[in-house]
Short mmCIF file of C-alpha atoms in Angstrom, two decimals:
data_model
loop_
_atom_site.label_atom_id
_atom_site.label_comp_id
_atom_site.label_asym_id
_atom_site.label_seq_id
_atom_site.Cartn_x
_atom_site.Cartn_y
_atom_site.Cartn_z
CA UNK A 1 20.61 36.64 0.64
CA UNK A 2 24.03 38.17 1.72
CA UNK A 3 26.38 35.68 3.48
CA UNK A 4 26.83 35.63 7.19
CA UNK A 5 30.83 37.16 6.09
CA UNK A 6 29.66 39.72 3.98
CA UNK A 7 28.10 40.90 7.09
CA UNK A 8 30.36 41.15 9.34
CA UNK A 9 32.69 43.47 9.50
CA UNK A 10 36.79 42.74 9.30
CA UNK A 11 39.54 42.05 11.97
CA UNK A 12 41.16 45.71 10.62
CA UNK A 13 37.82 47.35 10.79
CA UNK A 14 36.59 45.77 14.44
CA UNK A 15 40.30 47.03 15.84
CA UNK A 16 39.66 50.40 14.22
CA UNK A 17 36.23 50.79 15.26
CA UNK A 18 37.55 49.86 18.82
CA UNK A 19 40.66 52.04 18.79
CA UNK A 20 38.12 54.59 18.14
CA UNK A 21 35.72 54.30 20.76
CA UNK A 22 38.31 53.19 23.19
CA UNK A 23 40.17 56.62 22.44
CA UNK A 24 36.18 58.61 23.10
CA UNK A 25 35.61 56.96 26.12
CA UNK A 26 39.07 57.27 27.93
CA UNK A 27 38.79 61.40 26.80
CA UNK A 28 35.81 61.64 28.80
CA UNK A 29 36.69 59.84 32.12
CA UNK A 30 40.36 60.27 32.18
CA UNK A 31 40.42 63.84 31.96
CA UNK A 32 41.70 66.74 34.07
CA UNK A 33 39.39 69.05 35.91
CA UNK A 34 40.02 72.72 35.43
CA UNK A 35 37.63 73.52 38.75
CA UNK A 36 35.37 72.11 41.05
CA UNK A 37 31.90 73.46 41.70
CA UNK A 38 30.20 72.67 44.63
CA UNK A 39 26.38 72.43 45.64
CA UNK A 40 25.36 70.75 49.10
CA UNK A 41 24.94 70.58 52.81
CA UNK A 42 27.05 69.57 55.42
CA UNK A 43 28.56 66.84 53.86
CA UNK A 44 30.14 68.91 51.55
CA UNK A 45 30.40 72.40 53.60
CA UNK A 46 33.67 73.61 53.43
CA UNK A 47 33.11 76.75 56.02
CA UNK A 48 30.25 79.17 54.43
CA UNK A 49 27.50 78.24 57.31
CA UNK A 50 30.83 79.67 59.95
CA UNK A 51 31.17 82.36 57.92
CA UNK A 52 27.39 83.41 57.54
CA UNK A 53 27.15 82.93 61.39
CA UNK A 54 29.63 85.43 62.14
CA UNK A 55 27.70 86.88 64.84
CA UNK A 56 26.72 83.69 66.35
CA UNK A 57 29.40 81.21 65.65
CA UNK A 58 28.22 77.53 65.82
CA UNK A 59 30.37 74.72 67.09
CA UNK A 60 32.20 73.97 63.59
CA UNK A 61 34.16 77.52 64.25
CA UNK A 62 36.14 75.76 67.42
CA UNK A 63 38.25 73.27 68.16
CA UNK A 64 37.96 69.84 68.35
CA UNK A 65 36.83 70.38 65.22
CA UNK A 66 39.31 70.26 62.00
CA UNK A 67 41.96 68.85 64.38
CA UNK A 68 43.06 66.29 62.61
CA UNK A 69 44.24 67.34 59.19
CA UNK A 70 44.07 71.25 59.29
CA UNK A 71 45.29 71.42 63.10
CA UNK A 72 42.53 74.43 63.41
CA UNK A 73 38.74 74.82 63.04
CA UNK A 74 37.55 75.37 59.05
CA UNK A 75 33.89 75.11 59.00
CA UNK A 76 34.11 72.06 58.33
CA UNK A 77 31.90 69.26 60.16
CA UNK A 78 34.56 66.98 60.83
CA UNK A 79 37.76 66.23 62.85
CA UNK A 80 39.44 67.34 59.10
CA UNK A 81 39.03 66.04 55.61
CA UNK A 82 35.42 66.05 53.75
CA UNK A 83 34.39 64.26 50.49
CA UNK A 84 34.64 67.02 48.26
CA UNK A 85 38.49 67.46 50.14
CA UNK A 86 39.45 64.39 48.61
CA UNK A 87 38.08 64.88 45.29
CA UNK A 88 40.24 67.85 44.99
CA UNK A 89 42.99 66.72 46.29
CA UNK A 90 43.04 63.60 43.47
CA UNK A 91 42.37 66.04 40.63
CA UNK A 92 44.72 68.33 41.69
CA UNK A 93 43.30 71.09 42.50
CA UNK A 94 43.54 73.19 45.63
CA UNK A 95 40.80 72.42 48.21
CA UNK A 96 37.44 74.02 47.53
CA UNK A 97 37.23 77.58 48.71
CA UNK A 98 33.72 78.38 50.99
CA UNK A 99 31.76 80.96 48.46
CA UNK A 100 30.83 82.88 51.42
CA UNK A 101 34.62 84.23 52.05
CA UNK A 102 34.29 86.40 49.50
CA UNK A 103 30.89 87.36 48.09
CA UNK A 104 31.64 90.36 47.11
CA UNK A 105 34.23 88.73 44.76
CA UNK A 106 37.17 91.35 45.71
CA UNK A 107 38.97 88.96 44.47
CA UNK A 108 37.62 86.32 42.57
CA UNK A 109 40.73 84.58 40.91
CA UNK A 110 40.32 82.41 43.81
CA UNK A 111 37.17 81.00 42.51
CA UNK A 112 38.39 80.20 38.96
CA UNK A 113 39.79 76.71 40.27
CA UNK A 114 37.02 75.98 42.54
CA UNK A 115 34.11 77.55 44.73
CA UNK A 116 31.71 75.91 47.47
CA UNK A 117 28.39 76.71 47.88
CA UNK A 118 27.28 74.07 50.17
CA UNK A 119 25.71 75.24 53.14
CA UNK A 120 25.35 73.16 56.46
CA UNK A 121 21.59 72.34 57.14
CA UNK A 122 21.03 73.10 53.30
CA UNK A 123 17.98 71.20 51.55
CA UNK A 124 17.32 70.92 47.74
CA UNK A 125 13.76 72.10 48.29
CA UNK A 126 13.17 75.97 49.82
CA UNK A 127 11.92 76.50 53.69
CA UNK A 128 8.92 77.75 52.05
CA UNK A 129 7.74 74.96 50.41
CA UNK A 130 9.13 72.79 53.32
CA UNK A 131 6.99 74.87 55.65
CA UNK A 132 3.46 74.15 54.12
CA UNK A 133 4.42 70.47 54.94
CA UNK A 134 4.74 71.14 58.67
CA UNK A 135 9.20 71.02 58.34
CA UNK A 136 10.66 73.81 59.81
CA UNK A 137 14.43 74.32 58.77
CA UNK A 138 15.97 76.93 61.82
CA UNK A 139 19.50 76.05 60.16
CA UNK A 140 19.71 77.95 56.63
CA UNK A 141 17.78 79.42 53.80
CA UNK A 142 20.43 78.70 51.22
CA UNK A 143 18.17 75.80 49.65
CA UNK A 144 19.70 74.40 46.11
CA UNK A 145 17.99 76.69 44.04
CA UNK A 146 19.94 79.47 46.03
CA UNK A 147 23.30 78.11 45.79
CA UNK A 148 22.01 77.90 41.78
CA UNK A 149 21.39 81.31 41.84
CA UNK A 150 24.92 82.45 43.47
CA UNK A 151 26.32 80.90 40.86
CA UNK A 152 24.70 82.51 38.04
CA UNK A 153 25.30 85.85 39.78
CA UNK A 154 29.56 84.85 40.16
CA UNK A 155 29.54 83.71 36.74
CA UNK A 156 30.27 86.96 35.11
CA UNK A 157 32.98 87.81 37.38
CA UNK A 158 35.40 84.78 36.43
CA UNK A 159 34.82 84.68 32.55
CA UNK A 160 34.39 87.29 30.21
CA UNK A 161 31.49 86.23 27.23
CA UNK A 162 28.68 83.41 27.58
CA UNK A 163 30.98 80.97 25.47
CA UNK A 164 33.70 81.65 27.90
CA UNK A 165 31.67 80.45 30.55
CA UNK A 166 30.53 77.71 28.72
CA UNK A 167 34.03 76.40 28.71
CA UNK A 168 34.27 77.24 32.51
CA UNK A 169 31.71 75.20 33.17
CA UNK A 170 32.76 72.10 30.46
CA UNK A 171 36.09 72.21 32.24
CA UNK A 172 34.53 71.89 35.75
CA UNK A 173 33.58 69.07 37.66
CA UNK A 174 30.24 69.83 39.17
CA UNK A 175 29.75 67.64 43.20
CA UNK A 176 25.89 67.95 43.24
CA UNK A 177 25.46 67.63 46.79
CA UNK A 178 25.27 65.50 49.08
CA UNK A 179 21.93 67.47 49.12
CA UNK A 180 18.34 66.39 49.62
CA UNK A 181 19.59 64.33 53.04
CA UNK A 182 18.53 67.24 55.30
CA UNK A 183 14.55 67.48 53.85
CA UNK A 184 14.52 63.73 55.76
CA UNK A 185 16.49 63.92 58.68
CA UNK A 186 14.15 67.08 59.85
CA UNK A 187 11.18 65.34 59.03
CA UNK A 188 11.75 61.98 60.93
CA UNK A 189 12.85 64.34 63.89
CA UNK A 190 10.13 66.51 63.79
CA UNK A 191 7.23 63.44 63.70
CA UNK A 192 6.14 64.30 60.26
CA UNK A 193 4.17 61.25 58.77
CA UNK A 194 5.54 58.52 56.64
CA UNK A 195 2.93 59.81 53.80
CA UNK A 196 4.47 63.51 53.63
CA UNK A 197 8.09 61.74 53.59
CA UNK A 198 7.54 59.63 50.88
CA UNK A 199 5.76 62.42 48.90
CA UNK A 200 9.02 63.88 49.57
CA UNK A 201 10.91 61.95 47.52
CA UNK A 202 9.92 62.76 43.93
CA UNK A 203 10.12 66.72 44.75
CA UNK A 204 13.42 66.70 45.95
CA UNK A 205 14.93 64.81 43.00
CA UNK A 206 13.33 66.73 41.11
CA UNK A 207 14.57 69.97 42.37
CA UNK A 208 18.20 68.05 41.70
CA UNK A 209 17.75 67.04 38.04
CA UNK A 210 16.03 70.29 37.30
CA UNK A 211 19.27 72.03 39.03
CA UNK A 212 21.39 69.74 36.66
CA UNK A 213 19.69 70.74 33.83
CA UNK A 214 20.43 74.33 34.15
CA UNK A 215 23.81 73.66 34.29
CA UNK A 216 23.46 71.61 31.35
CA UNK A 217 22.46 74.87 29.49
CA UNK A 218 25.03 76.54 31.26
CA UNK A 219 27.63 74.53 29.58
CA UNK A 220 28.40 72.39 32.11
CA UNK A 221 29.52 68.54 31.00
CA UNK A 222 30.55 66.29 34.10
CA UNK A 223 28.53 65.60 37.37
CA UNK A 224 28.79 63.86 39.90
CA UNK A 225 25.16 63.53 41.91
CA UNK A 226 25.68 61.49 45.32
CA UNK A 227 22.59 59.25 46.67
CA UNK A 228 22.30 59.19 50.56
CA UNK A 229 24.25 57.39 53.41
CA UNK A 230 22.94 54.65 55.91
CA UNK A 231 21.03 57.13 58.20
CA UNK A 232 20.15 53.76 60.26
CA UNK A 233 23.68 53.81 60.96
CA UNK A 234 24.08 57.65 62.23
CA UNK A 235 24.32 58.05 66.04
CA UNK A 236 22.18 61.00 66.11
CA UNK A 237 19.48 59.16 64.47
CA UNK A 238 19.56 56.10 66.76
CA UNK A 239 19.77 57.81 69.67
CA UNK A 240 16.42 59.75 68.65
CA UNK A 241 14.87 56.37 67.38
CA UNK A 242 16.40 53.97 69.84
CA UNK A 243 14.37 51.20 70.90
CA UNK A 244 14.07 47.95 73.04
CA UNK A 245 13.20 45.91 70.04
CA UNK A 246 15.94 44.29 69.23
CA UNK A 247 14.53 43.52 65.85
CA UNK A 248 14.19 46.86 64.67
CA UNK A 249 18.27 46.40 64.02
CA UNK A 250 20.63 44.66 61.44
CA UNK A 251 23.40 42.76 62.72
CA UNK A 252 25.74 45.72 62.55
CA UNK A 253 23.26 47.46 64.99
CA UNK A 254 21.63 49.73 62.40
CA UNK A 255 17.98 50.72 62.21
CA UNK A 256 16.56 48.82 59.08
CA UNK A 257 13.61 51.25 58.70
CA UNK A 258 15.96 54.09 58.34
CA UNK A 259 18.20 52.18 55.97
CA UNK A 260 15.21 50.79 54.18
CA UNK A 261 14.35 54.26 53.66
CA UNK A 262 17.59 55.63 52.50
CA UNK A 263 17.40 52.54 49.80
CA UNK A 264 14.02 53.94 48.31
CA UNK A 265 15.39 57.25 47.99
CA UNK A 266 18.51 55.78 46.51
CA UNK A 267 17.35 53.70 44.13
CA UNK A 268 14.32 56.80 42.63
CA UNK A 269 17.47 58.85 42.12
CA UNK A 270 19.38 56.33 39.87
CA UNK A 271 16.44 55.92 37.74
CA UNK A 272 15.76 59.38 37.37
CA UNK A 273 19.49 59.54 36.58
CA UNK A 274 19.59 57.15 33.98
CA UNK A 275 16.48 58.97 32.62
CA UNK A 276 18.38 61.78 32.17
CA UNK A 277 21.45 60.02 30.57
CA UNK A 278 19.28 58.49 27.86
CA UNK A 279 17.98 62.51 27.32
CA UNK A 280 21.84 64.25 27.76
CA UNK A 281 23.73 60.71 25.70
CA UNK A 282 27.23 63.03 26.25
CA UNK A 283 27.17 64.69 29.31
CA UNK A 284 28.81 62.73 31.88
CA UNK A 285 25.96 62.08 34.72
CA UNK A 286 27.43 59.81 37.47
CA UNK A 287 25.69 58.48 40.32
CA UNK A 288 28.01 58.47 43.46
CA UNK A 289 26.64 55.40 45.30
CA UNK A 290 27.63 57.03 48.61
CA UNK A 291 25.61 54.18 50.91
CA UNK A 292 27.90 51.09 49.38
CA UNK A 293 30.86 53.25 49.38
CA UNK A 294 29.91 53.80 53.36
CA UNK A 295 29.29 50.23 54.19
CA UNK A 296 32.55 48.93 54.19
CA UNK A 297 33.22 50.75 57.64
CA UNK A 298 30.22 48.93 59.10
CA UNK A 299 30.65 45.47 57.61
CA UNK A 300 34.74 45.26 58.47
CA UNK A 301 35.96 48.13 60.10
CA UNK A 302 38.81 46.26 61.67
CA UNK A 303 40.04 45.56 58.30
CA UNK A 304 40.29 49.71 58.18
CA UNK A 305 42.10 50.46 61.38
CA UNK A 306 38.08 51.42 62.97
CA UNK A 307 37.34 50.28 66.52
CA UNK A 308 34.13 52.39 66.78
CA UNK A 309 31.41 52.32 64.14
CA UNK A 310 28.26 53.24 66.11
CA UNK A 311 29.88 55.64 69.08
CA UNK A 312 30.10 59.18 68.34
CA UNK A 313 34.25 60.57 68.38
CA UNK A 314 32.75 63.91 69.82
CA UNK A 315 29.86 64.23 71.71
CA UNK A 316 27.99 63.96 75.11
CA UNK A 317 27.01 60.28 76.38
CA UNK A 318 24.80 57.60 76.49
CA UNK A 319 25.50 54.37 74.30
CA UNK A 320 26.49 56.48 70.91
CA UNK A 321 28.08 59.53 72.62
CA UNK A 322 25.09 61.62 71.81
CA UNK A 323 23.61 64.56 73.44
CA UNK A 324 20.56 65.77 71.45
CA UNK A 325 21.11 69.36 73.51
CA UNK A 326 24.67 69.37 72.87
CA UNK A 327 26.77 69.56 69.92
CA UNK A 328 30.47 68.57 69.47
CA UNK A 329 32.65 71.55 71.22
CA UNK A 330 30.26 72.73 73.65
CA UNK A 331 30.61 72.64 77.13
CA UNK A 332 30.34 69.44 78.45
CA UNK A 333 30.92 67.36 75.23
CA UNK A 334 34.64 65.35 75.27
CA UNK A 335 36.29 64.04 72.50
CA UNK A 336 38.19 60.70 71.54
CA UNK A 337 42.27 60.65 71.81
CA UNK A 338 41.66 58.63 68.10
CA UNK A 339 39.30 60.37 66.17
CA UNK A 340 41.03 58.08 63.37
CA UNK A 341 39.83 55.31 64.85
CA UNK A 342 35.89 55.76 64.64
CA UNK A 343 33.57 56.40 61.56
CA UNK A 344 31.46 58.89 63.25
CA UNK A 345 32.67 62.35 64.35
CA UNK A 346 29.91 64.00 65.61
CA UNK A 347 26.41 61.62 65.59
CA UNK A 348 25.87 63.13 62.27
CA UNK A 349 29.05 63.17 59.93
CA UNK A 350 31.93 61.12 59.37
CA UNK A 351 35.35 61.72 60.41
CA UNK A 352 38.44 62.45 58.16
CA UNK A 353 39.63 58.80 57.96
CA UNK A 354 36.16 57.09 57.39
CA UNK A 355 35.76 60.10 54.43
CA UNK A 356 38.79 58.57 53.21
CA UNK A 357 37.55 55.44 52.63
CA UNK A 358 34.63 56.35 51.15
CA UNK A 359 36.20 58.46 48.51
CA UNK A 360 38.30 55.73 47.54
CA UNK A 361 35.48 53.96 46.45
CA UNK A 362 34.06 56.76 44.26
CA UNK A 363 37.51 58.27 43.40
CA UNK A 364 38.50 54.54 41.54
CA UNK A 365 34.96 54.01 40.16
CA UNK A 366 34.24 51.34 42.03
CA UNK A 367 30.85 53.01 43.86
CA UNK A 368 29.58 55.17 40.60
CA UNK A 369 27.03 54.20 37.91
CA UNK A 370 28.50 54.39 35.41
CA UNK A 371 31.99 53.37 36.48
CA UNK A 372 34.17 56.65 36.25
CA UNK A 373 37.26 56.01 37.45
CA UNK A 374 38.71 59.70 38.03
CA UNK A 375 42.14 60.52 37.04
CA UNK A 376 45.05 61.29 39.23
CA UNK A 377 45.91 65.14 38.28
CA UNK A 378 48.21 66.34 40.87
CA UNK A 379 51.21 67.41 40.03
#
């Protein structure tokens, strides 16, 4: 029988073994993003639902909106800065251009170090299938499979051969969403039951990791697939839910069902994640853990300059500032002095400052499984 020393390997060959893997590892997560490509909803819009609503403008188009960082309306749902904003911003890279603002790709250099197909009110599953469930989506058609689709179609038009594209995409970092969020938020709202919901679940994660795989053929290496935020903690969602029952809330004030729920979904997609890491061992899947990177403004907001967690920044009235028949801008609406000062913009998305804190924790690697701390790329 060998001896326990003839097994083992020496102090030369551990240190070279580790010098190694040490060396793979930090090539992966430490490198610089040629591009970001963008798939989502309103968390992640960046102005195409504006721009497809040309003739019929919603509220994102006017001011308050954008006010704080841009000084003008962008599309964007929020007083200025989203997610995706800050990702870009830490790589690098210039801020996400809206697909939508040029189609017809007239010129589509501007696309070759980024492009956003997120729409507001988008949904990983089609309005089709959503309709035979009794969900009617009045927002958008551009489901996930769509903003696929656009994709494959630009594709051509920024690289010249299928290999060049496949370094496009191995280059890019890919933000798969938020998306999924909206198949939920219309179903509570609409009164569809808890048995359709949570049937739900399982199709729209799979629409996501089938959408990842594609990519995957595509050439595409590094993504980054957010879970969902507290919805028991969105104003628009407990003003529609509110209740006497002073049980039905955490101590922050949040509606535990809802949060309950957004756990469930949260913790399917991390397994069906890591299922797809054990199938893909080098492409870079990361789970953005967007609810614990979010809960830091509700435990201690004081600690982060926040005075309002709950309370809408823009929006009607009533205890969260919430008009379920009017939307930030319109008439009648007001704003805060301090949108800086609150989590919530609009009942339904977060302002620029709170979407600064939240990146932080998924920008340092803090809120991702696995941790992928992202490199600092700007210049």
């Amino acid at each position: 029988m060998a001896s326990l020393y003839s097994l083992c390997l020496s102090k030369q060959q551990l240190f070279g073994i580790l010098l190694i893997l040490t060396f793979f590892s930090s090539s992966r997560a430490k490198r610089c993003y040629k591009s970001i490509i963008s798939f989502g909803d309103s968390l992640a819009d960046t102005g195409n639902w504006v721009i497809l609503l040309q003739r019929n403008k919603p509220t994102p188009a006017f001011p308050p909106f954008g006010g704080t960082y841009f000084n003008r309306p962008t599309g964007r749902c929020c007083d200025g800065r989203l997610i995706v904003d800050f990702f870009a911003q830490k790589l690098g890279l210039p801020l996400v251009p809206p697909y939508f603002r040029d189609a017809n790709c007239s010129n589509c250099r501007k696309f070759q170090k980024g492009v956003n197909f997120a729409v507001v009110g988008a949904t990983a599953l089609d309005n089709a299938y959503l309709a035979r469930k009794g969900i009617i989506n009045e927002l958008t058609n551009v489901s996930l499979g769509v903003q696929l689709g656009l994709l494959k179609t630009l594709l051509p038009s920024l690289c010249s051969s299928s290999s060049a594209c496949n370094e496009f995409l191995n280059n890019s970092l890919i933000l798969m969403g938020e998306i999924g969020g909206n198949e939920f938020n219309l179903a509570f709202i609409q009164g569809i039951s808890s048995e359709v919901i949570g049937g739900l679940v399982p199709e729209v994660i799979k629409a996501i990791s089938a959408a990842i795989e594609e990519l995957i053929e595509l050439g595409a290496m590094t993504f980054v697939v957010p879970g969902t935020i507290p919805l028991g903690c969105l104003p628009v969602l407990l003003t529609r839910f509110r209740t006497s029952n002073k049980q039905a809330y955490d101590r922050y004030g949040c509606l535990i069902w809802l949060n309950d729920f957004a756990h469930y979904y949260n913790e399917y997609l991390k397994k069906e994640l890591e299922s797809m890491r054990r199938l893909h061992p080098r492409i870079n899947i990361i789970y953005a853990d967007y609810y614990q990177a979010s809960m830091p403004l509700y435990l201690s907001p004081r600690s982060f300059g926040f005075k309002s967690t709950l309370t809408a920044c823009c929006g009607g009235e009533g205890p969260y500032n919430v008009n379920v028949t009017l939307s930030c801008g319109d008439p009648g609406t007001k704003s805060c002095d301090d949108p800086s000062s609150y989590v919530n913009w609009d009942g339904a998305h977060f302002t620029d400052e709170a979407h600064r804190v939240i990146s932080n924790g998924l920008l340092d690697g803090s809120c991702t499984i696995p941790r992928f701390e992202f490199p600092s790329c700007a210049s």
